[in-house]
XYZ file of C-alpha atoms in Angstrom:
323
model
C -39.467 -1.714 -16.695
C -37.950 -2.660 -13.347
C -40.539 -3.780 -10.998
C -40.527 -3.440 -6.541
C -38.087 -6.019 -5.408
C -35.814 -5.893 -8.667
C -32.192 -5.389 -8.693
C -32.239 -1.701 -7.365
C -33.951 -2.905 -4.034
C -30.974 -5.617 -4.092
C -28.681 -2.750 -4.730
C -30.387 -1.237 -1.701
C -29.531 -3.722 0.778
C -26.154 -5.037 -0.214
C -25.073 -1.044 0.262
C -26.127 -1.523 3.773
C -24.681 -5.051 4.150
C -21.345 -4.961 6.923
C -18.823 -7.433 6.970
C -18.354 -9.173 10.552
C -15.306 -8.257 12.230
C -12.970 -12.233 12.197
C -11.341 -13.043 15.591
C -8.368 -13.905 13.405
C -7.691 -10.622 11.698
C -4.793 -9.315 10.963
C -3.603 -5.673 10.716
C -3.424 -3.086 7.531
C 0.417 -2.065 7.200
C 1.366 1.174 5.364
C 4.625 0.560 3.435
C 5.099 3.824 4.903
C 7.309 4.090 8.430
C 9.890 5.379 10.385
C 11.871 4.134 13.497
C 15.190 3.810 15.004
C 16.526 1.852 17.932
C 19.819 1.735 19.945
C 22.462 -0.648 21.859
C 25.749 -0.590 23.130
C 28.457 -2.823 21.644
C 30.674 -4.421 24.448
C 34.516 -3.029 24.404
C 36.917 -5.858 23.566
C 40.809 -5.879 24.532
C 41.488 -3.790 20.922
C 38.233 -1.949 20.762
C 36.310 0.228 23.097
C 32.816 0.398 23.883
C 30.399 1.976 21.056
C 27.143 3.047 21.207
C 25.176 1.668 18.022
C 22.285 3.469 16.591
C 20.451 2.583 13.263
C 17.519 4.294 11.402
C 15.048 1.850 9.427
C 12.879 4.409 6.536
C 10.173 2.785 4.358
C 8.489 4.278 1.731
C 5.642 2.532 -0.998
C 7.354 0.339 -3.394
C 5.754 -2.456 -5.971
C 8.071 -5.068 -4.489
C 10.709 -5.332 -1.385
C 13.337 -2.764 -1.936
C 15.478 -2.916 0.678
C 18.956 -1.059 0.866
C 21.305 -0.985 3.528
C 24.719 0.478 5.308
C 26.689 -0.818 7.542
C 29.985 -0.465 8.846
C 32.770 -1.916 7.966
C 32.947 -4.142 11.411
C 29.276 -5.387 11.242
C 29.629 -6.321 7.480
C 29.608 -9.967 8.123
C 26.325 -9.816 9.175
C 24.864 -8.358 6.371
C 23.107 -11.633 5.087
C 21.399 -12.264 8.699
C 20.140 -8.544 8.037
C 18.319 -9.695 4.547
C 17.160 -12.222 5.780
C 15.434 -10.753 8.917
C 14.162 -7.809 6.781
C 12.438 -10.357 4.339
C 10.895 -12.187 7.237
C 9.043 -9.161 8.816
C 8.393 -6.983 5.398
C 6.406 -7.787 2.130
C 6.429 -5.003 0.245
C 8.298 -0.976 0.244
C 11.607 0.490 -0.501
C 13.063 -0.001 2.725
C 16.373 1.542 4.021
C 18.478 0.693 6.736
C 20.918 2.765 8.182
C 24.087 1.892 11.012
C 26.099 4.338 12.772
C 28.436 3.640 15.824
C 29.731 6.102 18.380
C 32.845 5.575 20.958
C 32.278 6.137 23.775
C 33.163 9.290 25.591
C 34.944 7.892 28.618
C 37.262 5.743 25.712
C 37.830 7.824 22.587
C 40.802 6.159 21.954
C 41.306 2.469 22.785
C 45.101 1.723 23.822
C 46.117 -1.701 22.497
C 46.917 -4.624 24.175
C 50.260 -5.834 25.033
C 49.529 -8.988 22.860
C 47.937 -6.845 19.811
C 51.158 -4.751 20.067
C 53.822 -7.854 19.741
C 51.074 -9.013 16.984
C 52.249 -5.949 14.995
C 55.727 -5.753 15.833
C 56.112 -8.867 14.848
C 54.357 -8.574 11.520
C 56.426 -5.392 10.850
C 59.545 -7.229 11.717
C 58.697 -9.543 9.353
C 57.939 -7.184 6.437
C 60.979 -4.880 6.663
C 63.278 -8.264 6.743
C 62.252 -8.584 3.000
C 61.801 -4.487 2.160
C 64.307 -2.982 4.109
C 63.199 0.306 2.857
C 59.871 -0.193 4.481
C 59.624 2.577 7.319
C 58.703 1.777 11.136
C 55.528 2.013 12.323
C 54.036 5.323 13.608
C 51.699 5.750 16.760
C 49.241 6.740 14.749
C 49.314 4.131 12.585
C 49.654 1.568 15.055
C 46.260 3.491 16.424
C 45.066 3.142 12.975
C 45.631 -0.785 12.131
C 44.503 -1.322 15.686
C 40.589 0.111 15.078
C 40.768 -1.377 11.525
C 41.673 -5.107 12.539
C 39.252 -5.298 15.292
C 36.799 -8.716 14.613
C 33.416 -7.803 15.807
C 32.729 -10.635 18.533
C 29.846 -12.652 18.705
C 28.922 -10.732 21.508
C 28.839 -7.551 19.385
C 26.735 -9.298 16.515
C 24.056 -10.492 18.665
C 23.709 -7.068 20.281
C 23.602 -5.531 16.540
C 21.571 -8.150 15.696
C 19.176 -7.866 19.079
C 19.272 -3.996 18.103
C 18.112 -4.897 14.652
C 14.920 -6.549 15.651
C 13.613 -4.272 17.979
C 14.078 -2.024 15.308
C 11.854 -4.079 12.672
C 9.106 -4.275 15.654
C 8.888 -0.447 16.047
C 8.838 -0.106 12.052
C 6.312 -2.390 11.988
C 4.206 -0.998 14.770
C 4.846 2.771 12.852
C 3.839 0.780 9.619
C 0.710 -0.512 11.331
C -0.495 2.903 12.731
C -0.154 4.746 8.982
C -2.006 1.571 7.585
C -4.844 1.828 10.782
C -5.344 5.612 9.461
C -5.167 4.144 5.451
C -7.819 1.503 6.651
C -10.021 4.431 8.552
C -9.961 6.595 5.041
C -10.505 3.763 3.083
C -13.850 2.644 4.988
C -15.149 6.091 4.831
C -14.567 6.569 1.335
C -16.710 2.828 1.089
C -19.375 4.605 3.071
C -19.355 7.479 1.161
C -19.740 5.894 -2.191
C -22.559 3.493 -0.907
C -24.396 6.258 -0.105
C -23.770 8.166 -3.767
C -25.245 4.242 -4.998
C -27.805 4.543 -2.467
C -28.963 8.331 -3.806
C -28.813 6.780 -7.510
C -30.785 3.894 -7.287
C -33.980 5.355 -6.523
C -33.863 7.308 -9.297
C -32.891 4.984 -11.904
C -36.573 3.357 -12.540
C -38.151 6.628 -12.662
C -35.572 7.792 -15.262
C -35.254 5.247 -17.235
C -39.594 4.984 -17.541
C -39.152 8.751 -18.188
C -36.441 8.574 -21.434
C -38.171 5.548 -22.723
C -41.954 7.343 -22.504
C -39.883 10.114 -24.270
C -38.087 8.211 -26.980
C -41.705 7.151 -27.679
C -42.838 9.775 -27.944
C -40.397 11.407 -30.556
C -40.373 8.567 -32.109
C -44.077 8.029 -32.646
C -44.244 11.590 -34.054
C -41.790 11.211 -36.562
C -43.136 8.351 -37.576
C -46.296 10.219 -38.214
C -44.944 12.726 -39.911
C -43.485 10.482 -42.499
C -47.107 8.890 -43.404
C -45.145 5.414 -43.847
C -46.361 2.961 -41.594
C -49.512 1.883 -39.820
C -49.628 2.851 -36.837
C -49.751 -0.440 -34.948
C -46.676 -1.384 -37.001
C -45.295 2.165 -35.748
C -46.197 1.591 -32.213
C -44.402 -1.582 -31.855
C -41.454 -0.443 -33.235
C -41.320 2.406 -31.729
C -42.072 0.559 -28.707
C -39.292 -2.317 -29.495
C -36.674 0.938 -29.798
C -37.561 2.504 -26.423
C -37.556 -0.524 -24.486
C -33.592 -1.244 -26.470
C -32.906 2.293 -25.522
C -34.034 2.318 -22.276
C -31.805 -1.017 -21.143
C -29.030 0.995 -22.783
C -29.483 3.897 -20.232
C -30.228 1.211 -17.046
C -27.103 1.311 -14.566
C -28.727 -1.075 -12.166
C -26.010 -3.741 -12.979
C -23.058 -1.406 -12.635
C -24.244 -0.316 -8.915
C -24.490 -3.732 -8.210
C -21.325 -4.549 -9.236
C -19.872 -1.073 -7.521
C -21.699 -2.432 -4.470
C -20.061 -6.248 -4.600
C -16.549 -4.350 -4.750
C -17.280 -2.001 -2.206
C -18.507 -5.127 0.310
C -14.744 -7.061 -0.623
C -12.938 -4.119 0.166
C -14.451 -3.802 3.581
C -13.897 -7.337 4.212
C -10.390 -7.368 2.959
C -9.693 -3.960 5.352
C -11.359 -6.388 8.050
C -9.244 -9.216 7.550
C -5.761 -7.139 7.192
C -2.814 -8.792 5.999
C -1.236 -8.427 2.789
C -3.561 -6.972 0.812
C -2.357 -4.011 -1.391
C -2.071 -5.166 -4.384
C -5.674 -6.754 -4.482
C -7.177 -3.660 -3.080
C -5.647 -2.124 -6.046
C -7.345 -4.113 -8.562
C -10.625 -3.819 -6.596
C -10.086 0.307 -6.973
C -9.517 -0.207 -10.730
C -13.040 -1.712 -10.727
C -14.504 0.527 -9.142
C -13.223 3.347 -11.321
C -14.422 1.241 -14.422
C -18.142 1.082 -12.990
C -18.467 4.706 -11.792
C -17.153 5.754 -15.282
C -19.572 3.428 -17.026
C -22.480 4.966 -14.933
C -21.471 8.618 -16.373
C -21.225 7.811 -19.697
C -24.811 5.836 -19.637
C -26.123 8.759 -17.762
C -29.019 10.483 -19.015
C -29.708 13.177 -16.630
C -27.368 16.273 -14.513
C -28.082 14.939 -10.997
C -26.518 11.116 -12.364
C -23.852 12.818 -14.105
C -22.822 14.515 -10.810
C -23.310 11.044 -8.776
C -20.550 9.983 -10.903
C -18.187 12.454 -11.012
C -18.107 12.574 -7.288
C -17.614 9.037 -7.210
C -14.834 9.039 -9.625
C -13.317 11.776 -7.170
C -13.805 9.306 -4.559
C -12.165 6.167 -6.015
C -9.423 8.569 -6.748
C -8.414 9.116 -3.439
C -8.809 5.703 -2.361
C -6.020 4.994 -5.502
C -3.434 7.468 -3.968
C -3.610 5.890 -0.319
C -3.951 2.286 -1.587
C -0.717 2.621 -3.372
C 0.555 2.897 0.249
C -0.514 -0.414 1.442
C 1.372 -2.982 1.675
């Protein structure tokens, strides 16, 4: 028997209970995000000005995937890139993308007097040991001009400028997909408390009602096997109703659904990093709202279940998303 005040009143009020909000919170990130961001690489004596334009796309990963192409002439600073990614971004298969334009007023960027004895010199050089070696052409003067142009450090910070005001609008895109994750999230919470608020009234009354029944079946067999005395029968069959009857109770597993339900919404509160233990927490729920259906005893428990288990399975897709 579970008496007024017993763990289905506690179940009661820690479904009501709301975390408060911390000064020091932090936001929910998607791993999910899109953004791009420009700049405008300064012409040099052998290079023109070029417009610079990269993508960053993020999609859910377990870990930090990130990929990323650049042109040949901002190579160098590939490490600075890793390293900037790693600083701003946990968790998601992240790709970075780099594309430079000339600009229109300079398609083609005329060498410089000194760039052009450079080469003449070097080709002198060559066809005094090959002889066969043929001259130069415009074109490919045009040609090893572009391809021996050193990116300044001018151009790298721009790239590099460019780079981080592109990581600030992913995260910002990041943060507004994980603002909408958290909003789901907390109604799903709601929604489930009330499911464990609908159950818990009922459990007492159901579980008095199997056990009264169990007695009863059991005290009539009993009687029609003519075997015991029967107030040896009735505490057996008393002992066995009362064993049955804490089999059926789910007053443990909606406090338990309830404790979960509380971390979430404190762990959605506090923001951060927080996927991967939100995941775990959804795993428990699933467990308890699976072990209320199979201990259910009645259609209207059976249903409180199965639209929990709906429930936790939506919060599973959209968690995976978090970072």
């Amino acid at each position: 028997m579970v008496r007024e005040g017993g763990p289905f009143t506690r179940v009661l009020l820690r479904c009501r209970h709301e975390p408060q909000h911390d000064e020091t919170a932090m936001s929910v990130y998607s791993m999910t995000g899109y953004a791009s961001a420009q700049g405008t690489l300064p012409a040099t004596p052998n290079s023109p000005e070029q417009q610079l334009r990269l993508e960053l796309r993020s999609v859910n990963n377990r870990f930090l995937d990130f990929t990323l192409r650049l042109p040949e002439v901002l190579s160098s600073n590939e490490p600075a890139v890793r390293e900037r990614v790693s600083k701003q971004l946990r968790r998601g298969k992240v790709e970075l993308r780099v594309h430079l334009d000339k600009s229109q007023s300079s398609a083609v960027a005329a060498p410089s007097p000194d760039a052009l004895r450079q080469l003449a010199d070097v080709q002198d050089a060559i066809r005094a040991l090959l002889p066969q070696a043929s001259p130069l052409s415009v074109s490919q003067v045009l040609q090893l001009n572009a391809a021996s142009v050193a990116t300044s450090d001018e151009a790298n910070a721009v790239f590099l400028s460019t780079l981080d005001q592109g990581l600030v609008a992913l995260k910002a895109a990041r943060a507004r997909e994980g603002e909408r994750l958290c909003a789901m999230l907390l109604d799903r919470c709601q929604a489930l408390r009330a499911l464990a608020e609908q159950a818990a009234p009922m459990i007492p009354t159901l579980v008095e009602q199997q056990r009264q029944r169990f007695l009863d079946k059991f005290n009539t067999a009993l009687q029609d096997a003519g075997g015991l005395s029967s107030s040896t029968a009735q505490e057996r069959a008393l002992a066995e109703a009362t064993a049955y009857a804490i089999r059926i109770d789910v007053a443990e597993e909606l406090t338990r659904l309830a404790s979960h339900l509380d971390e979430i919404s404190q762990l959605l509160a506090k923001g951060g990093e927080l996927g991967k233990r939100l995941d775990f927490l959804i795993q428990e729920l699933h467990r308890e709202a699976n072990t209320l259906g199979s201990k259910s005893s009645t259609l209207e428990l059976t249903r409180i279940s199965v639209d929990m288990k709906v429930l936790v399975e939506q919060m599973r897709e959209q968690v995976q998303n978090i970072e």
